[in-house]
Amino acid sequence: DNQSVELLQKGDALPAKEPWASMASTGEW
């Protein structure tokens, strides 16, 4: 999904407030 990639990109710029942002912080990517 393009939305998933878009969220990941936005999460990098925005503060880790969203739950999916925390998941990205785990270092899976």
mmCIF file of C-alpha atoms in Angstrom:
data_model
loop_
_atom_site.group_PDB
_atom_site.id
_atom_site.type_symbol
_atom_site.label_atom_id
_atom_site.label_comp_id
_atom_site.label_asym_id
_atom_site.label_seq_id
_atom_site.Cartn_x
_atom_site.Cartn_y
_atom_site.Cartn_z
ATOM 1 C CA ASP A 1 0.000 0.000 0.000
ATOM 2 C CA ASN A 2 1.264 3.467 -0.871
ATOM 3 C CA GLN A 3 -0.376 4.718 2.322
ATOM 4 C CA SER A 4 1.907 2.518 4.444
ATOM 5 C CA VAL A 5 5.014 3.976 2.807
ATOM 6 C CA GLU A 6 3.579 7.463 3.080
ATOM 7 C CA LEU A 7 2.945 7.028 6.809
ATOM 8 C CA LEU A 8 6.488 5.786 7.349
ATOM 9 C CA GLN A 9 7.903 8.799 5.511
ATOM 10 C CA LYS A 10 5.708 11.194 7.482
ATOM 11 C CA GLY A 11 6.610 9.443 10.732
ATOM 12 C CA ASP A 12 10.254 10.250 10.081
ATOM 13 C CA ALA A 13 9.488 13.960 9.943
ATOM 14 C CA LEU A 14 6.793 14.138 12.616
ATOM 15 C CA PRO A 15 7.360 13.423 16.329
ATOM 16 C CA ALA A 16 6.785 9.821 17.428
ATOM 17 C CA LYS A 17 3.301 10.418 18.812
ATOM 18 C CA GLU A 18 1.407 7.986 16.595
ATOM 19 C CA PRO A 19 1.398 4.261 17.510
ATOM 20 C CA TRP A 20 2.681 3.300 14.064
ATOM 21 C CA ALA A 21 5.560 5.717 14.562
ATOM 22 C CA SER A 22 6.615 3.731 17.631
ATOM 23 C CA MET A 23 6.589 0.538 15.572
ATOM 24 C CA ALA A 24 8.905 2.178 13.036
ATOM 25 C CA SER A 25 11.252 3.137 15.876
ATOM 26 C CA THR A 26 11.859 -0.552 16.620
ATOM 27 C CA GLY A 27 14.392 -0.507 13.768
ATOM 28 C CA GLU A 28 12.495 -2.992 11.609
ATOM 29 C CA TRP A 29 13.318 -0.749 8.632
#
